[in-house]
PDB file of C-alpha atoms in Angstrom:
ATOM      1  CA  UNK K 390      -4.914   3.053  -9.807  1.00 68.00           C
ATOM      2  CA  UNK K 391      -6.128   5.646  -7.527  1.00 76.00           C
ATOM      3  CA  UNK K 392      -6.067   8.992  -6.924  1.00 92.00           C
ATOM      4  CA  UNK K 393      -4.260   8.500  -4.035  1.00 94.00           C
ATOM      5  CA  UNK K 394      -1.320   6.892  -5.403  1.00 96.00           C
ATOM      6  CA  UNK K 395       1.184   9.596  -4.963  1.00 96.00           C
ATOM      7  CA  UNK K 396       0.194   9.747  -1.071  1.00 97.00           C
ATOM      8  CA  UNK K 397       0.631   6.539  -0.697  1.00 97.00           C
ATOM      9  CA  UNK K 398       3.997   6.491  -2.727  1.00 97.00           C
ATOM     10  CA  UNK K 399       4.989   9.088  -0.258  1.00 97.00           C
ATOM     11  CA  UNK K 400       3.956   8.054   2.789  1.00 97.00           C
ATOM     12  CA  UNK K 401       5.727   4.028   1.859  1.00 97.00           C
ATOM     13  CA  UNK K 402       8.512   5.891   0.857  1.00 97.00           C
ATOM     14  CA  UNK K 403       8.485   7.587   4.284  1.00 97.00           C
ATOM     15  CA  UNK K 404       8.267   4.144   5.928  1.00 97.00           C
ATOM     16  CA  UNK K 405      10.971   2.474   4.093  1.00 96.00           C
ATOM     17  CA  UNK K 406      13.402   5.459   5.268  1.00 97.00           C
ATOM     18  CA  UNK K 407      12.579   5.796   8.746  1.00 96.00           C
ATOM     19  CA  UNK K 408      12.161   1.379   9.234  1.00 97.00           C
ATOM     20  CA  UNK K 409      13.959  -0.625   6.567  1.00 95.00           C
ATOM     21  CA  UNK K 410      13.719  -3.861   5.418  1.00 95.00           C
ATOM     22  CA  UNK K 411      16.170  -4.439   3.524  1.00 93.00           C
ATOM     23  CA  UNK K 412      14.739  -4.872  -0.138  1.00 93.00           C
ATOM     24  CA  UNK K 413      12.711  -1.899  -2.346  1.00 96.00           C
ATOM     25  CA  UNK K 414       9.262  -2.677  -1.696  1.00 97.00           C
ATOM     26  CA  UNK K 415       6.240  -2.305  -4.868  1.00 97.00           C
ATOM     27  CA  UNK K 416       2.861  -0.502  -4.527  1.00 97.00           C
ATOM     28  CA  UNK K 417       0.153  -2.372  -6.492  1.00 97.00           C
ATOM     29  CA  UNK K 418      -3.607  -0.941  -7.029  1.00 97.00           C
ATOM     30  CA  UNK K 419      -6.320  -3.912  -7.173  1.00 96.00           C
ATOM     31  CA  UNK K 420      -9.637  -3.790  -6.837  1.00 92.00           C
ATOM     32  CA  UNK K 421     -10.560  -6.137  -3.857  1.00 91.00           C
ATOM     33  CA  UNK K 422     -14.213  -5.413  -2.823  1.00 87.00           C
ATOM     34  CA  UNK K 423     -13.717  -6.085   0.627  1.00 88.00           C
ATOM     35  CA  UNK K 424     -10.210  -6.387   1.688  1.00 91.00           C
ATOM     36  CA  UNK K 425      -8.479  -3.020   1.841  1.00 93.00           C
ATOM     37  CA  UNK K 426      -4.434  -4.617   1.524  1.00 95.00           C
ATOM     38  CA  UNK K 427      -2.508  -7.330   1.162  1.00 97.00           C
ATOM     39  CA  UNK K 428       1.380  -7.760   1.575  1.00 97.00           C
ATOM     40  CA  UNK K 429       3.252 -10.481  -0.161  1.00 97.00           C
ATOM     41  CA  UNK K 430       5.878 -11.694   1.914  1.00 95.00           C
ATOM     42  CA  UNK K 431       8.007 -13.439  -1.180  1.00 94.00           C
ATOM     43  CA  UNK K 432       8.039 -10.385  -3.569  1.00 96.00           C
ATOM     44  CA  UNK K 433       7.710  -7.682  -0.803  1.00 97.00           C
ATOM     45  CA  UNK K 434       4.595  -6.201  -2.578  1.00 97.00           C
ATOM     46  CA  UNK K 435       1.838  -4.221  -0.738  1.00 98.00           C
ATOM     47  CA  UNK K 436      -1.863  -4.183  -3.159  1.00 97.00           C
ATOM     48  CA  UNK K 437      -4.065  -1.943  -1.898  1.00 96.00           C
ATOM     49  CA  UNK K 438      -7.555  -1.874  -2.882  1.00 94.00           C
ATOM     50  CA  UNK K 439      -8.915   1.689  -4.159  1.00 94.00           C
ATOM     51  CA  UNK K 440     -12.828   0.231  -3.896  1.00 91.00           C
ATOM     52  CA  UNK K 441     -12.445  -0.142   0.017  1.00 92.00           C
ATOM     53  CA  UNK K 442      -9.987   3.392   0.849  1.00 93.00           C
ATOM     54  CA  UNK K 443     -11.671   6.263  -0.190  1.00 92.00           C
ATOM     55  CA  UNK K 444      -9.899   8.379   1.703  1.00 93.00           C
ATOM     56  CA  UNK K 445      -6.632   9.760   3.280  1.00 95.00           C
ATOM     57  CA  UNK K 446      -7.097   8.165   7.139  1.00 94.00           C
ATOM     58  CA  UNK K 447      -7.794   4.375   5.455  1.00 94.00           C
ATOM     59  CA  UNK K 448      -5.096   4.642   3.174  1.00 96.00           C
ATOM     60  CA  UNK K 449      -2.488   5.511   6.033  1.00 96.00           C
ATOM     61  CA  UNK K 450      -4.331   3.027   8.415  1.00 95.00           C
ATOM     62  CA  UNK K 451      -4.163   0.414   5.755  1.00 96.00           C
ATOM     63  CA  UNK K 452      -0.452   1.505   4.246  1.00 97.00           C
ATOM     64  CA  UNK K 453       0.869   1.037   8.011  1.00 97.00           C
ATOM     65  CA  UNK K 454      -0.650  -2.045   8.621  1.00 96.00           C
ATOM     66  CA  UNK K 455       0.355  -4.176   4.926  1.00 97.00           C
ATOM     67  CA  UNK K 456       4.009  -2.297   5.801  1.00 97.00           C
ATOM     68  CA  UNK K 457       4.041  -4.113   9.392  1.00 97.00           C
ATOM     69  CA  UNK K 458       4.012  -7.162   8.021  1.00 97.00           C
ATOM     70  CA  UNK K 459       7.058  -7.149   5.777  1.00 97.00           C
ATOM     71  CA  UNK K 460       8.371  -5.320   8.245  1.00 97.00           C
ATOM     72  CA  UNK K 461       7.774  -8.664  10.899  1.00 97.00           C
ATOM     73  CA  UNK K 462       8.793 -10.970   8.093  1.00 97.00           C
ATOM     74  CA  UNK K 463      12.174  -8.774   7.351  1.00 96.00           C
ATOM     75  CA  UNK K 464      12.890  -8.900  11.306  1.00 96.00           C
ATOM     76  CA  UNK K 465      11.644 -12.370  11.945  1.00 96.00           C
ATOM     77  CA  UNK K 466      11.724 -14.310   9.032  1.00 94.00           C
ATOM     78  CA  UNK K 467       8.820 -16.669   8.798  1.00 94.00           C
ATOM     79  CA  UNK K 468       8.006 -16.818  12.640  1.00 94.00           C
ATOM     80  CA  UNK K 469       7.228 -12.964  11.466  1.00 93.00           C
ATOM     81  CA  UNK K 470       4.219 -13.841   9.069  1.00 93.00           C
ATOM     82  CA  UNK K 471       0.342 -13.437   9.740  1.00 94.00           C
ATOM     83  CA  UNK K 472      -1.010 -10.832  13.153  1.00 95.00           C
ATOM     84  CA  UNK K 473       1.821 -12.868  15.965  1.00 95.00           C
ATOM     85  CA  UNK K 474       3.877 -11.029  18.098  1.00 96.00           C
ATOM     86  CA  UNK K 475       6.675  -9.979  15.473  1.00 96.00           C
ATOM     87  CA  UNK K 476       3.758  -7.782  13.617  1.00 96.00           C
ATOM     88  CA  UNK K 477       2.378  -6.746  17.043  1.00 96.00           C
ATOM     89  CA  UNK K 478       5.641  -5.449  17.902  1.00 97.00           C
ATOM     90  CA  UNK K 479       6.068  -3.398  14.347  1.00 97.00           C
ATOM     91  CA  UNK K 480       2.986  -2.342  14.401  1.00 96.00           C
ATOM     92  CA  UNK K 481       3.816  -0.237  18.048  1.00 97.00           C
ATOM     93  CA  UNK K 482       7.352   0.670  16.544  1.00 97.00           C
ATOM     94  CA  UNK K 483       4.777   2.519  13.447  1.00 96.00           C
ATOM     95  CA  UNK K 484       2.809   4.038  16.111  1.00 95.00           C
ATOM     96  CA  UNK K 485      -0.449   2.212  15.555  1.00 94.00           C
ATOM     97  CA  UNK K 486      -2.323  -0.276  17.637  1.00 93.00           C
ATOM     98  CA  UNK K 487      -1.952  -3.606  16.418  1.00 93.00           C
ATOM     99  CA  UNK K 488      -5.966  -4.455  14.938  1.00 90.00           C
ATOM    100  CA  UNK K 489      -5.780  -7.681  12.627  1.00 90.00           C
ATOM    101  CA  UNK K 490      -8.887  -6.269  10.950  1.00 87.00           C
ATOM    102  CA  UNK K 491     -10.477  -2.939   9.006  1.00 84.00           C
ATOM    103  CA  UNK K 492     -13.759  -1.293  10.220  1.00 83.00           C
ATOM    104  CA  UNK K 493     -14.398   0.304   6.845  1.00 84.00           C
ATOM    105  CA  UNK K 494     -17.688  -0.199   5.064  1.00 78.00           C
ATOM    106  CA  UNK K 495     -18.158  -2.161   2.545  1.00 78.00           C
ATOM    107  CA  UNK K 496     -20.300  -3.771   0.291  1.00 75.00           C
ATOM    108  CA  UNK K 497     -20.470  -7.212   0.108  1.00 70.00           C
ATOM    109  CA  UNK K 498     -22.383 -10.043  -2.394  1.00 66.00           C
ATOM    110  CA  UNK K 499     -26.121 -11.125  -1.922  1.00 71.00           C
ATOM    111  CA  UNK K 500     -26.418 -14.560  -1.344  1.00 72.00           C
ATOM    112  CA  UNK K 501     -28.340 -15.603  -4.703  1.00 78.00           C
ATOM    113  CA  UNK K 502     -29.286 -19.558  -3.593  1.00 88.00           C
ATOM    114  CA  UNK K 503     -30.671 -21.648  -0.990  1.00 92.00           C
ATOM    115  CA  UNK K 504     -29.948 -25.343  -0.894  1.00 94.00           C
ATOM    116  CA  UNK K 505     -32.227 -28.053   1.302  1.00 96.00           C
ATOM    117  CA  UNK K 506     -31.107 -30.805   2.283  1.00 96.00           C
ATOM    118  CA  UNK K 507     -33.029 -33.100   4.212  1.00 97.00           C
ATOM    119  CA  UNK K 508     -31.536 -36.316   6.446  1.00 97.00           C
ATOM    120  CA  UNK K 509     -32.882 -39.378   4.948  1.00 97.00           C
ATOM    121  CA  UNK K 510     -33.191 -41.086   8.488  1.00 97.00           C
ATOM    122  CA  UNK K 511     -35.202 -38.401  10.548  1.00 97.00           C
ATOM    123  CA  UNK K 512     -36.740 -36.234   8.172  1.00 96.00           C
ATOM    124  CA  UNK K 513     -34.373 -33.613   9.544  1.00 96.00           C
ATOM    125  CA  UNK K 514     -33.917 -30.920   7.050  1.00 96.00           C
ATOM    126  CA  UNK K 515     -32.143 -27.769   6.731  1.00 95.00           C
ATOM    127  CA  UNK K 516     -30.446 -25.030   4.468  1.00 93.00           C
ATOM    128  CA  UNK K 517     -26.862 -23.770   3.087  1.00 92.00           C
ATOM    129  CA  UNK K 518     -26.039 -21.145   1.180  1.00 88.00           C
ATOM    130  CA  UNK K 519     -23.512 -23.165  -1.258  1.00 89.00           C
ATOM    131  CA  UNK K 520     -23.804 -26.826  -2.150  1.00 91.00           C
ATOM    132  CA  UNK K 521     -21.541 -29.886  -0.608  1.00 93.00           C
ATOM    133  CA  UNK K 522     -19.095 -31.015  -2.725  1.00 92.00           C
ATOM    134  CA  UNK K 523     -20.171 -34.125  -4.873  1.00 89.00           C
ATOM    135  CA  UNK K 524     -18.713 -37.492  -4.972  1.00 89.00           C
ATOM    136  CA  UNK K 525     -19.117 -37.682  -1.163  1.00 93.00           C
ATOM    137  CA  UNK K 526     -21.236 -38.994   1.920  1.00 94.00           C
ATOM    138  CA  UNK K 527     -22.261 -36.278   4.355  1.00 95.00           C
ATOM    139  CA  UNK K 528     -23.981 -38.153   7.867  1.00 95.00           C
ATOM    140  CA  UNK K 529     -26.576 -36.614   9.991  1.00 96.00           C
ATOM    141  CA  UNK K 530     -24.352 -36.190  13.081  1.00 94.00           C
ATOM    142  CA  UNK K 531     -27.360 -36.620  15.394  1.00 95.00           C
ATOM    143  CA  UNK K 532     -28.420 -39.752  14.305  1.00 96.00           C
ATOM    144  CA  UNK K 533     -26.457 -41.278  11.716  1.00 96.00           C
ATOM    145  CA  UNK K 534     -28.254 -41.163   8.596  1.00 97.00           C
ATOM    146  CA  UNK K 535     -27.130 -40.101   4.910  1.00 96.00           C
ATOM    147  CA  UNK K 536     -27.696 -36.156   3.912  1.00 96.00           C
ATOM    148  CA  UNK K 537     -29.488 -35.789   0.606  1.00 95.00           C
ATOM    149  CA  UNK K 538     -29.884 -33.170  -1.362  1.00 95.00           C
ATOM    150  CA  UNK K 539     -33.045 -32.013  -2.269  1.00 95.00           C
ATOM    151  CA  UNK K 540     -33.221 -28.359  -4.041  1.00 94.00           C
ATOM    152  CA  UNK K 541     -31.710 -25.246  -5.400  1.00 92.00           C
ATOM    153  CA  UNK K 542     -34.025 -22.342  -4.798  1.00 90.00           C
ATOM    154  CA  UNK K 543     -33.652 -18.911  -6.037  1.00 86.00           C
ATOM    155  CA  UNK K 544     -32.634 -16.186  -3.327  1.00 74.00           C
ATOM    156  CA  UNK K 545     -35.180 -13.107  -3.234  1.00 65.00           C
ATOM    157  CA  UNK K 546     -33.646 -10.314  -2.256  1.00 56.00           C
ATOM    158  CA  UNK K 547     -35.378  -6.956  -0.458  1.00 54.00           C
ATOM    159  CA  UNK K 548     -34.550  -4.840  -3.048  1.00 50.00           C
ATOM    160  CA  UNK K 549     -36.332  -7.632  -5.733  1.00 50.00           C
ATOM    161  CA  UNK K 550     -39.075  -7.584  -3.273  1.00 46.00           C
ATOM    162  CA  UNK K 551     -39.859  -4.091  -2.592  1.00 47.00           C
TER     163      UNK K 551
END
């Protein structure tokens, strides 16, 4: 939970009064490193993540967007899920522009591999980050010939480095 929670107990309880939808609506707390909300359209839940809002301007930001939604899917029904016009249109009736995405920083994972692959036709060879699914045939798309795998290298990072 965060230190925020009775702002943002307040401030949902605020929305539900002035726009209802219908049905009491919970407040979770989870720690998503990079997504600041979530609302659940079948339970009519809003998480929130206290890693990513840190302060009063993201949580009401955040609060008003996750609320939009139900409040789309309430109006709308299904047609009212995801960042269409139904959500669009709650979002003005809130008072706040209608971004699909957050701005906030955050921090996100290293990348800790590098895997080569290498075209058995053409020599062509090249790198991912994660590793193709076995049990499958991946082609060359430029000339036709079977992708093999060839190595798993450790990532350095800069901070290993410096």
């Amino acid at each position: 939970m965060s230190e925020l929670d009775p702002l943002a107990r307040a401030l949902l309880s605020e929305l539900c009064q002035k726009f209802p939808v219908g049905r009491e609506i919970g407040l979770h707390w989870k720690r998503y490193r990079t997504t600041a909300g979530t609302a659940n359209y079948r339970h009519f839940v809003i998480s929130l993540s206290p890693i990513v809002i840190t302060d009063e301007e993201k949580l009401r930001s955040t609060l008003i967007h996750e609320y939009a939604h139900l409040l789309a899917y309430a109006r709308a029904g299904r047609k009212g899920a995801g960042h269409g016009s139904a959500w669009q249109q709650a979002m003005r009736d809130l008072g706040a522009e209608p971004r699909v995405t957050h701005s906030y920083p955050v921090q996100r994972n290293q990348s800790r591999q590098v895997v080569e692959y290498r075209c058995v036709k053409c020599g062509f060879s090249f790198e991912k980050k994660r590793r193709f699914p076995k049990r499958r045939k991946y082609i060359h798309r430029d000339c036709g010939g079977l992708i093999q795998f060839v190595q798993i290298r450790a990532e350095i990072s800069e901070s290993e480095v410096a």
